[in-house]
XYZ file of C-alpha atoms in Angstrom:
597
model
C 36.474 39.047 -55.532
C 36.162 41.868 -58.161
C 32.985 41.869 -60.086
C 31.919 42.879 -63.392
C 30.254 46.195 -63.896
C 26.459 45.728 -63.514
C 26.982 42.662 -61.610
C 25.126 41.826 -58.131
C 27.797 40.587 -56.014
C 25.483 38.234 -54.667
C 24.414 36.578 -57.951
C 27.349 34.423 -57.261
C 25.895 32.994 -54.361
C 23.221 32.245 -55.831
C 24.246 30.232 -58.759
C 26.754 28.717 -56.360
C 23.699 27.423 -54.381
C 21.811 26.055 -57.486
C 25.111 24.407 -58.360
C 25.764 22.842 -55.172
C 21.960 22.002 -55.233
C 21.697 20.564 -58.607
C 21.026 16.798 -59.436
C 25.018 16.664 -60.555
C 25.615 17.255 -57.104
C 23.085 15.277 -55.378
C 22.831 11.936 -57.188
C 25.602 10.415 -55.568
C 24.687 7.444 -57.673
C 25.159 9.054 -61.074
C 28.328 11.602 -59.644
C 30.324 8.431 -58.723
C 29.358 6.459 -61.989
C 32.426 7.640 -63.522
C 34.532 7.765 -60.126
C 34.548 3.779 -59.756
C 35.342 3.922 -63.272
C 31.566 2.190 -64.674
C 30.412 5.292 -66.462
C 32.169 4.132 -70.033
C 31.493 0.195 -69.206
C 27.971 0.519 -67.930
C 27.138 2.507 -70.737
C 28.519 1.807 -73.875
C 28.210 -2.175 -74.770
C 31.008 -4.174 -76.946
C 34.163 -5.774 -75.993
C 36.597 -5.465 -73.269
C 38.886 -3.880 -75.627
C 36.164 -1.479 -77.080
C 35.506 -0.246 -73.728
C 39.370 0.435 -73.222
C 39.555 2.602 -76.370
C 36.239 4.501 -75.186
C 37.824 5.271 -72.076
C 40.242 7.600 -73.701
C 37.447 9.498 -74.682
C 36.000 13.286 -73.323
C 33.792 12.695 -70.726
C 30.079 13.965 -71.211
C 28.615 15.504 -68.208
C 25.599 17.156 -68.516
C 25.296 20.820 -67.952
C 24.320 22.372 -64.230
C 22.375 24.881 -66.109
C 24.880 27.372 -64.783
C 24.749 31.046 -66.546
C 29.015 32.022 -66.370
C 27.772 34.807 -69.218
C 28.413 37.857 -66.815
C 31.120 36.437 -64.099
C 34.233 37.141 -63.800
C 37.886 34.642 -64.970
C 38.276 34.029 -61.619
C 34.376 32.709 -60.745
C 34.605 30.582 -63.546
C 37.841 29.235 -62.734
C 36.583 28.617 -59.017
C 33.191 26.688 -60.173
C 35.214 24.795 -62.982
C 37.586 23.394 -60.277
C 34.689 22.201 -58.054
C 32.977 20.421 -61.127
C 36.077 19.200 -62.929
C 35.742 15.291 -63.312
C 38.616 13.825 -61.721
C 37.569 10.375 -60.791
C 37.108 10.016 -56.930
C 38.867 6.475 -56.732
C 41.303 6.811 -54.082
C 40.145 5.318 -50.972
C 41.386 5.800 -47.083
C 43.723 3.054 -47.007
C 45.424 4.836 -50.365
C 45.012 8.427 -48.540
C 46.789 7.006 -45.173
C 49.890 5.169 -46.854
C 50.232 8.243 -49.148
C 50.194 10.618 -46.293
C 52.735 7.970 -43.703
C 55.084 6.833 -47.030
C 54.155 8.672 -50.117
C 57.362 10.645 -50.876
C 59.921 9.204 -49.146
C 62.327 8.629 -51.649
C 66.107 10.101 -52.866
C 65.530 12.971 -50.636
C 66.337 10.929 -47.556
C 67.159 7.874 -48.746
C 70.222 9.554 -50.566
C 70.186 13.465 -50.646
C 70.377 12.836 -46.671
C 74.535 12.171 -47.250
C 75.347 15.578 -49.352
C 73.287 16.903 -46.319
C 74.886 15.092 -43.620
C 78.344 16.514 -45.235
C 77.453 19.882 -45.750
C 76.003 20.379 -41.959
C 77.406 17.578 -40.065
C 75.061 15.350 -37.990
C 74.190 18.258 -35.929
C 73.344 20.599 -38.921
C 71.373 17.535 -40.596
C 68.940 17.252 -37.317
C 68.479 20.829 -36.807
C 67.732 21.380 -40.566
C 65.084 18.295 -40.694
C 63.541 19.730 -37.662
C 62.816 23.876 -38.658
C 61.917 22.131 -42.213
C 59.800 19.417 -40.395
C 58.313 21.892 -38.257
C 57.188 24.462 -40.974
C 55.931 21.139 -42.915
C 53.512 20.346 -40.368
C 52.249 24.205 -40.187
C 51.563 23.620 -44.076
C 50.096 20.231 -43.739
C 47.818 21.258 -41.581
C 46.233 24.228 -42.685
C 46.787 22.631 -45.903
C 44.185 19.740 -44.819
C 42.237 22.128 -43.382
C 41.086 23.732 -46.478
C 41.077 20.436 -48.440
C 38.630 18.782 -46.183
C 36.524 21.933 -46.558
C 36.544 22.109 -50.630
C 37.697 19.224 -51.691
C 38.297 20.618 -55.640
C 40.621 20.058 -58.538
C 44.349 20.883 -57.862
C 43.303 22.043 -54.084
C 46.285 23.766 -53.462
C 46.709 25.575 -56.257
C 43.076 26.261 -56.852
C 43.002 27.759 -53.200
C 46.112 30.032 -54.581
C 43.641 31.744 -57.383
C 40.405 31.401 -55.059
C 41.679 33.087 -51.672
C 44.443 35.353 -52.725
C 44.975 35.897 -56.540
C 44.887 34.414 -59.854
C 48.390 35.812 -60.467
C 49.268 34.138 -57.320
C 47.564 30.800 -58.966
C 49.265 31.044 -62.582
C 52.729 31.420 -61.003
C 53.093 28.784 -57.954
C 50.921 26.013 -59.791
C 53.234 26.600 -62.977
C 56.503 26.155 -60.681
C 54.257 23.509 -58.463
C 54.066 21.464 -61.741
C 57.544 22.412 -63.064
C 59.333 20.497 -60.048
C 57.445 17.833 -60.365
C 58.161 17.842 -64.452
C 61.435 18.232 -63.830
C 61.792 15.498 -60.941
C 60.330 12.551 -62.999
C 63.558 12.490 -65.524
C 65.675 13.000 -62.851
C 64.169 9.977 -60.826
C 64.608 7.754 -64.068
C 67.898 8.325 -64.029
C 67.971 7.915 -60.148
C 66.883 4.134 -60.915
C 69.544 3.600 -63.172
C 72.358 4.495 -61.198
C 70.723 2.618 -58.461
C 70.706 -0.699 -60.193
C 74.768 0.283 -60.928
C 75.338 -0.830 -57.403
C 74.824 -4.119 -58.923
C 75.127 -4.409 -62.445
C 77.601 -1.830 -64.211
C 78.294 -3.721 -67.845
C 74.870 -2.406 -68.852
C 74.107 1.250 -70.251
C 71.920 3.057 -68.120
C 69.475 4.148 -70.675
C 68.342 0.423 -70.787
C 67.406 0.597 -67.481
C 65.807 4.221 -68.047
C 63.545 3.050 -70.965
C 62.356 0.070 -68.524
C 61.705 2.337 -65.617
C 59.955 4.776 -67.834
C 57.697 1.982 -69.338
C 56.573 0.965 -65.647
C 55.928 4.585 -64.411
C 54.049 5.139 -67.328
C 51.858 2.092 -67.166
C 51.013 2.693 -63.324
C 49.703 5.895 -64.383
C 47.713 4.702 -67.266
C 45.534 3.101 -64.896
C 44.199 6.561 -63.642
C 43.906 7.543 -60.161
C 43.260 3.766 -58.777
C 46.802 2.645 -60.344
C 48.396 5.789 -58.781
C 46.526 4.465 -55.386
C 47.138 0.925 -55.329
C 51.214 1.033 -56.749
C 51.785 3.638 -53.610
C 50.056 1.677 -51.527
C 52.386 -1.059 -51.405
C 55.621 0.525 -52.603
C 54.835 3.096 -49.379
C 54.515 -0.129 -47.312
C 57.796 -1.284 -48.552
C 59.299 2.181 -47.626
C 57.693 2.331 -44.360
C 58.819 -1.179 -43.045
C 62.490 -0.592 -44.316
C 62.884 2.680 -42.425
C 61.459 1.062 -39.129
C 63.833 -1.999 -39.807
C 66.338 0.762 -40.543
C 65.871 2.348 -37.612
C 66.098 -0.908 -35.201
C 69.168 -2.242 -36.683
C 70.734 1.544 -36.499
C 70.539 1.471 -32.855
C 71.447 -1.783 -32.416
C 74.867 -1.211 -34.351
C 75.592 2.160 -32.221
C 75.332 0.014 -29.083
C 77.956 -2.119 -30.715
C 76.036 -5.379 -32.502
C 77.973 -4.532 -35.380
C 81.860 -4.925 -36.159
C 82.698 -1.477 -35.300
C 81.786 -2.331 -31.313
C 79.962 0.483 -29.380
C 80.080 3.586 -31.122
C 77.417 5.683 -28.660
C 78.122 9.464 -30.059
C 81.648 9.037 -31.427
C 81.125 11.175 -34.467
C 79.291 13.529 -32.834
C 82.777 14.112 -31.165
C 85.420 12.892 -33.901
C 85.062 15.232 -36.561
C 82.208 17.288 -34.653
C 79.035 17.878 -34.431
C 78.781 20.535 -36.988
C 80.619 21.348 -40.317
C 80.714 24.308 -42.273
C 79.723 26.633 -39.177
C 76.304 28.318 -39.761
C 76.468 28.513 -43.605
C 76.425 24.447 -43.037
C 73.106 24.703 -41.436
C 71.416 26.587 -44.007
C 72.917 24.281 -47.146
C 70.942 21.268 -45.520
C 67.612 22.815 -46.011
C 67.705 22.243 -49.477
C 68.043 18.949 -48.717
C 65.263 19.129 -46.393
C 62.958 20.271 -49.286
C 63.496 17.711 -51.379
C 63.496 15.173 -49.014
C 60.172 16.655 -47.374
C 59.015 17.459 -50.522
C 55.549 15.837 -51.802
C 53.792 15.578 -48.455
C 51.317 18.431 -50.206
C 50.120 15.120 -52.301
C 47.672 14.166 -50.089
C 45.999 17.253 -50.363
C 46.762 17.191 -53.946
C 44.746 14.341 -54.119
C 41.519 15.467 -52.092
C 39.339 15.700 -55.356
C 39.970 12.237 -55.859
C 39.244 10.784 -53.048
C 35.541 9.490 -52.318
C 35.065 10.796 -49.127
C 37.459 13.654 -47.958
C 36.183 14.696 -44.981
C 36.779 11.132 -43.143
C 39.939 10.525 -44.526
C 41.696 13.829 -45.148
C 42.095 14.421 -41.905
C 43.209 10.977 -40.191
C 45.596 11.196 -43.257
C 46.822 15.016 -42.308
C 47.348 13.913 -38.658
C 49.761 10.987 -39.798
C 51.307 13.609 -41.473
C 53.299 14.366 -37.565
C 54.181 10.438 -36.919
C 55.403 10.624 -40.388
C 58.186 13.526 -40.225
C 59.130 12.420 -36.474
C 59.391 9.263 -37.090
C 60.671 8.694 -40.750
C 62.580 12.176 -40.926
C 63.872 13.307 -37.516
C 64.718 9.434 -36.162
C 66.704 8.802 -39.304
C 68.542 11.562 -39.275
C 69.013 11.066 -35.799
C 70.427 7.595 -36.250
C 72.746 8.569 -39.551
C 74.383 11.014 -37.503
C 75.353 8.702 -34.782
C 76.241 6.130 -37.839
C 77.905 8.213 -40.548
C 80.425 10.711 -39.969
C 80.358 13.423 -42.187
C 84.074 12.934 -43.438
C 83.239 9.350 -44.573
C 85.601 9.017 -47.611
C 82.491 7.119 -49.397
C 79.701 9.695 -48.052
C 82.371 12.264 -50.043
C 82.371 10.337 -52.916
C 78.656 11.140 -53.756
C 79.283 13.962 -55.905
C 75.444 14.518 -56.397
C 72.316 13.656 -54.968
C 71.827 10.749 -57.857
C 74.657 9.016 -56.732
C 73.701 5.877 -54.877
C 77.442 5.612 -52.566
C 76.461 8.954 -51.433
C 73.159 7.295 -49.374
C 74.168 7.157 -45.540
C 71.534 4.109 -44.971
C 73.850 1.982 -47.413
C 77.187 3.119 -45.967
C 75.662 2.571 -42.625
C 75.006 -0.834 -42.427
C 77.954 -1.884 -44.333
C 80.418 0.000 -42.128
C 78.391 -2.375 -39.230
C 79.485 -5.252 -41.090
C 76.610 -6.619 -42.295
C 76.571 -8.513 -45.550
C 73.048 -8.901 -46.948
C 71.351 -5.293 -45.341
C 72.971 -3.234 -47.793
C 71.563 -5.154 -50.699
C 68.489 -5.013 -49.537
C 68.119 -1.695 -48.315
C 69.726 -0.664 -52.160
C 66.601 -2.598 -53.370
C 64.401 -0.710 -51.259
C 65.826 2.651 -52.600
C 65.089 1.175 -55.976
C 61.303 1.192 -54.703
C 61.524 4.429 -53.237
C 62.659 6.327 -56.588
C 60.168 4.287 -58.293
C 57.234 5.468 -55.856
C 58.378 9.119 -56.570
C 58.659 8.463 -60.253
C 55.372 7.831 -60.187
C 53.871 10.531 -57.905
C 55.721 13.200 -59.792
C 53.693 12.202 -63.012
C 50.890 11.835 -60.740
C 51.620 15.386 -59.047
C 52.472 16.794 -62.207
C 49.458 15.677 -64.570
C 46.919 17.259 -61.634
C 48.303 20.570 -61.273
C 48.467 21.218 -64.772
C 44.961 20.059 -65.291
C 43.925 22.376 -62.302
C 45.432 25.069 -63.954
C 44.017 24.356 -67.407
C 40.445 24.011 -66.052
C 40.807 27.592 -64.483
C 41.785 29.268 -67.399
C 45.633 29.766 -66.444
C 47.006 27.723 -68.968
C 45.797 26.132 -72.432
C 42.300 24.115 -72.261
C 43.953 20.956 -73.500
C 46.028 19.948 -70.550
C 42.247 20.181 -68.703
C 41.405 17.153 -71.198
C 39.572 14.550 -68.857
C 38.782 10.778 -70.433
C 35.877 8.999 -69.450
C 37.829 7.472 -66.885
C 38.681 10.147 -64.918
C 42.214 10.494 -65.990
C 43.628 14.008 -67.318
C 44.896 12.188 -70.296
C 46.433 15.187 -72.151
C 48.331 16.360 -68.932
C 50.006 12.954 -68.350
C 50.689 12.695 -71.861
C 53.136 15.807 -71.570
C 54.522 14.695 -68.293
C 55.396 11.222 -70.197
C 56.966 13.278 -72.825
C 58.959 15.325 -70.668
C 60.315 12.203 -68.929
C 62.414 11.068 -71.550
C 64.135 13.769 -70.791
C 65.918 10.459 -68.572
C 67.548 9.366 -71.722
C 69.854 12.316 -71.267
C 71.853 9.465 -68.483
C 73.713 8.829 -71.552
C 75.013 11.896 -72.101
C 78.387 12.881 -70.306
C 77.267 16.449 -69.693
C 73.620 15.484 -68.499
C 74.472 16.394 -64.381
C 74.997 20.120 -65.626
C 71.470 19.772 -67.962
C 69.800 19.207 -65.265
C 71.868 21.363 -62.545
C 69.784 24.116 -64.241
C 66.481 22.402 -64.707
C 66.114 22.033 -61.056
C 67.896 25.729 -60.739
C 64.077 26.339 -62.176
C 62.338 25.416 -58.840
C 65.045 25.498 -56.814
C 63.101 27.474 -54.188
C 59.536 26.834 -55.685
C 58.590 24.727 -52.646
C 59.932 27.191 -49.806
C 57.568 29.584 -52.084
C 54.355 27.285 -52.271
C 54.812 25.971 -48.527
C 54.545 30.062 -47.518
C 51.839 30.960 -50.243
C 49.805 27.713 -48.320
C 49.999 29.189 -45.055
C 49.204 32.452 -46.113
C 46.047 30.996 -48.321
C 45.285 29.362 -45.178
C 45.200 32.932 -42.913
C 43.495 34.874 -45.727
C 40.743 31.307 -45.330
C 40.460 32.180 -41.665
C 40.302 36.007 -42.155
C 37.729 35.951 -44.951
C 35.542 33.437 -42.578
C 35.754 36.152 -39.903
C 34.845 39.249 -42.397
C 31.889 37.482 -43.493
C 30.563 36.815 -40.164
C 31.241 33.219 -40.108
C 32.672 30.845 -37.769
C 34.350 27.834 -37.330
C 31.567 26.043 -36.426
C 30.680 25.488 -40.123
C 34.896 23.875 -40.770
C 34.682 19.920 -40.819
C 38.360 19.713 -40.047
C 39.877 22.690 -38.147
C 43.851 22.890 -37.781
C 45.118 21.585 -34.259
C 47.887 24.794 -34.798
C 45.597 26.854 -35.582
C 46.457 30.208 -37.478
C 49.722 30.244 -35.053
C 50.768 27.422 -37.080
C 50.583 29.500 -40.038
C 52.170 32.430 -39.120
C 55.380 30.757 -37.668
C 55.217 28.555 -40.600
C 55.813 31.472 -42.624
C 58.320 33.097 -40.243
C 60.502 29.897 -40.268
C 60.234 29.156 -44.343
C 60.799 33.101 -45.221
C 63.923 33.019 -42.750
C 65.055 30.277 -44.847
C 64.828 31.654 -48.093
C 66.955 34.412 -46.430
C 69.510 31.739 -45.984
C 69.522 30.541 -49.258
C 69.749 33.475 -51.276
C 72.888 34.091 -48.516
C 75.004 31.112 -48.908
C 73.758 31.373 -52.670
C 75.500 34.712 -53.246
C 78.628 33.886 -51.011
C 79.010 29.692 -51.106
C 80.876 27.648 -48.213
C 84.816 28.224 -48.916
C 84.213 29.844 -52.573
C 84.239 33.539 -53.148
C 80.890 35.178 -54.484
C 79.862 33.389 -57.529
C 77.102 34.446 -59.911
C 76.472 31.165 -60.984
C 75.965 29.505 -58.180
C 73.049 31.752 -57.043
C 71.476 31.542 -60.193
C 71.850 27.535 -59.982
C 70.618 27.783 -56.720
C 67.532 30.888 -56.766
C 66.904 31.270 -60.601
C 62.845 30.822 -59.507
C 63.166 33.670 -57.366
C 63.613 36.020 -60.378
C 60.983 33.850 -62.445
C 58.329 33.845 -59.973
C 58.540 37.695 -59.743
C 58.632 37.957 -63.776
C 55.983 35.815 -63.692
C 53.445 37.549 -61.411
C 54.038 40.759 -63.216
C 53.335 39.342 -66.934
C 50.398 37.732 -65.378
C 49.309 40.927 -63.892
C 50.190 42.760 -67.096
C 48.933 40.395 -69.688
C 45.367 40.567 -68.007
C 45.915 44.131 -66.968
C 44.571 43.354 -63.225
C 47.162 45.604 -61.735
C 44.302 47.454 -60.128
C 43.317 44.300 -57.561
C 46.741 42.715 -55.711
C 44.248 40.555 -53.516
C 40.914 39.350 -53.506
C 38.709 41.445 -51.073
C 37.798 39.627 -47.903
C 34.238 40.077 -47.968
C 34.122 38.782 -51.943
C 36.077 35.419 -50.952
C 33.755 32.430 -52.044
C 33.096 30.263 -49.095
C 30.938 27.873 -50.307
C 31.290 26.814 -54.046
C 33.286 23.231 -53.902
C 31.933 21.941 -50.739
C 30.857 18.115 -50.913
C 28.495 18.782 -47.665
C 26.290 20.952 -49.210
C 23.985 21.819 -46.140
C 25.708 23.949 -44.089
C 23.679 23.785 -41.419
C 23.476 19.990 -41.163
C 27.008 20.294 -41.145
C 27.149 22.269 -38.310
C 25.457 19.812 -36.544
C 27.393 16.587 -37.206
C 30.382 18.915 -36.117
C 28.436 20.020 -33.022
C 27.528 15.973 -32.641
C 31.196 14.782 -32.923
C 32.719 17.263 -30.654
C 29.905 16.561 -28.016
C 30.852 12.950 -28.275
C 34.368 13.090 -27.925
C 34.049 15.917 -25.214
C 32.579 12.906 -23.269
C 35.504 10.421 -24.288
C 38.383 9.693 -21.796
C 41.619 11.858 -21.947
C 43.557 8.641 -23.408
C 40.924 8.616 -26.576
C 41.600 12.394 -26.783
C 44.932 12.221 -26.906
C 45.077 9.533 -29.833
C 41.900 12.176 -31.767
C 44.119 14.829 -31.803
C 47.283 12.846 -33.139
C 45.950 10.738 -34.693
């Protein structure tokens, strides 16, 4: 970390200690007064409704006596992110179905079938599985460092705190952007999704009601965000087991078809589009991957991350093998790629495109495909409402470090980054463009944007996540001190980013020269304008707070201790010394399920 002139580098360390010291810290009592969402109702008397409008208002924390008069942007920014007043609401049971079901939605439920014909069922599986792969590197070292300090926007905070506040500004800004742009997009998602039923009425009806619900959900702070996941992920979860049952039951012939075994695998092929068919599925893969970072995301609001952050990162492996590899699995035995309706879905909005729907009908079966439309319905619903969710955090993450304006760091007395899910809500209406004939190319280019943003944030986590282990090591510390230590390890990093760089590669490729097109400009700007931004970004960053003279922060100046909920280190070493004694004494069997599970 670069200091000021006349600055003690360990000063830092100091007023780190008297933060994580002070009675804001240590009165659990008072610290969680706003997180159950009492501090406005205990306090202030009147009516129901008078304590409703009060909870729109600042919260009032006292000051930690903390002097910032001589430290640098990025100290401030990393002790505002520790004490930023999120409410801590979210309890396991949220963390777990967030991490099995949280963002399952159009990506697989629907995106899978534009992947599925661009790769074949063979391109589709290997795609899911190097994306799947590379997701659990990230998830992992991801929870790794979120267990350890759990803080406001983890992710992105970790960005400016380990590498560089450059670094910070540009991935949380395209972090938040795909969310931004994601919650129109899934409003119009649920209108063309209730078309399957009902086509006499105009979509924006259904956008406006969508857009009310979403909105509401999210006006209930963190607890609303916990509770509507919750049960829509249950909803999710059950339909792709049930999914998944009557899938092999049709391919060993309970449906009309008769036994189908690995027809299609056969008759058209396993593979379409060669090579270049591979590589156009794993932007499918992103999107339909994409949002498993949210339980990280949402490890400042969570009362006690060091229990459930990890059971919830574990679930993280059931989750991709399970709901991810299985399913794709099973569409590619069900769906050939050549499907006349599968070709049909000219976009990844368009609900004849999903394979799970053409799946079960092609089996003959009369009520499934109603009901798994309905369940769709939940699932673009559920990632409605985490992109506001998403969205609203990062921005207030970056507002409270100084990266963007102070406003969008507005926090209400209960808990809720008001000003930041204001914007989101205004950006969402955006949906209303499902009216307009030319709103597929609008948005073509809004998600042209952050068309690679989460290839770039998945590698900028597993590199936060090495320069985490290498700082530990420069400073003379060890893991001993880490509540929750990565089962892959720094290995998991580095192939991580091996794997997701390699894929860029192949995206800028089959960018530049598309599948049966000649080289097309367009088309690799639609597809890799965030390349170009991100770069344009780090060097007005750089520019703007002429810090050209620092690319990283130094090893030995990384703070390893501001943010940490367990505030006596070597207590902490103990109870991790305690629980590894204990399950070093467990049988292999209980072992097994610790590490998985």
């Amino acid at each position: 970390m670069s200091y000021e002139k006349g600055k003690n580098p360990s000063s830092l360390d100091e007023e780190a200690h008297s933060y994580r010291n002070s009675p804001a810290i240590q009165d659990d009592d008072r610290s969680s007064s706003y997180s159950s969402g009492s501090y406005y109702s205990e306090s202030k008397g009147g009516s129901a409704f008078t304590r409703f409008i009060d909870s729109f208002k600042p919260i009032d924390l006292e000051e930690d006596g903390i002097d910032t008069t001589n430290m640098t942007p990025m100290e401030k920014s990393i002790i505002a992110s520790a004490r930023h007043p999120l409410a801590r609401r979210l309890k396991s049971r949220h963390l777990q179905m967030i991490a099995i079901g949280g963002s399952i939605g159009t990506g697989l439920f629907i995106g899978s079938g534009y992947s599925l014909y661009m790769g074949g069922p063979a391109g589709l599986l290997i795609g899911y599985l190097l994306v799947g792969y590379s997701m659990l590197c990230v998830i992992y070292g991801l929870g790794e460092l979120s267990v350890q300090f759990p803080v406001s926007g983890s992710f992105n905070a970790y960005f400016t705190r380990f590498v560089d506040d450059s670094w910070g500004f540009t991935l949380g800004l395209l972090y938040a952007t795909s969310w931004l742009v994601s919650f129109p997009s899934e409003l119009i998602a649920c209108s063309m999704t209730i078309q399957y039923w009902n086509t006499s009425v105009n979509p924006a009806v259904w956008v406006a009601v969508f857009y009310v619900v979403i909105v509401s959900i999210n006006f209930f702070g963190v607890k609303g965000y916990g509770e509507a996941e919750f049960y829509l992920s249950i909803i999710k979860v059950v339909a792709v087991v049930g999914f998944l049952i009557v899938g092999v039951c049709i391919i060993c012939g309970v449906g009309e078809g008769g036994y189908i075994g690995g027809r299609y695998w056969h008759n058209p092929g396993s593979f379409n589009h060669g090579f270049k068919g591979v590589c156009s599925v794993f932007i499918g893969a992103a999107f339909s991957f994409g949002g498993i970072e949210l339980v990280a995301l949402a490890a400042a609001e969570t009362r006690n991350p060091r229990k459930s952050l990890p059971k919830a990162t574990k679930q993280v492996f059931w989750r991709i093998t399970i709901f991810y590899i299985l399913t794709a699995i099973i569409i590619g035995f069900l769906v050939p790629y050549n499907n006349p309706m599968l070709l049909s879905g000219n976009s990844s909005e368009d609900i004849v495109a999903s394979p799970f729907v053409i799946a079960i009908q092609s089996g003959g079966i009369k009520v499934l495909p109603h009901i798994m439309n309905a369940v769709i319905l939940v699932a673009v619903v559920s990632v409605g409402n985490s992109s506001v969710y998403g969205c609203s955090r990062t921005l207030a993450s970056l507002a409270v470090q100084g990266l963007i304006p102070s406003i969008f760091g507005y926090i209400d007395r209960a808990g809720r980054p008001m000003v930041a899910i204001m914007f989101t809500n205004l950006v969402g209406l955006l949906g209303f463009l499902v009216a307009s004939e030319n709103q597929g190319t609008v948005f073509t280019w809004f998600f042209s944007i952050c068309s690679l943003a989460a290839f770039f944030t998945w590698i900028a986590i597993c590199f936060t996540h090495l320069r985490w282990r290498w700082a530990l090591a420069a400073q003379g510390r060890s893991l001993d001190e880490v509540a929750f230590v990565s089962p892959l390890g720094t290995f998991g990093s580095y192939s991580g980013i091996l794997i997701l760089s390699l894929i860029v590669v192949g995206e800028i490729w089959i960018s530049i020269w598309p599948i049966g097109e000649p080289a097309s400009n367009i088309t690799f700007w639609q597809n890799c304008l965030s390349l170009p931004l991100m770069l344009v970004s780090i060097i007005a960053h750089k520019t703007w707070y002429r810090s050209w003279n620092r690319i990283m922060v130094k090893l030995e100046d990384v703070d390893l201790d501001t943010g940490r909920r367990d505030v006596d280190v070597e207590l902490l070493k103990q109870e991790i010394a305690d629980e590894r004694e204990t399950l070093r004494q467990q049988p292999f069997y209980l072992k097994f399920y610790h590490f998985w599970c």
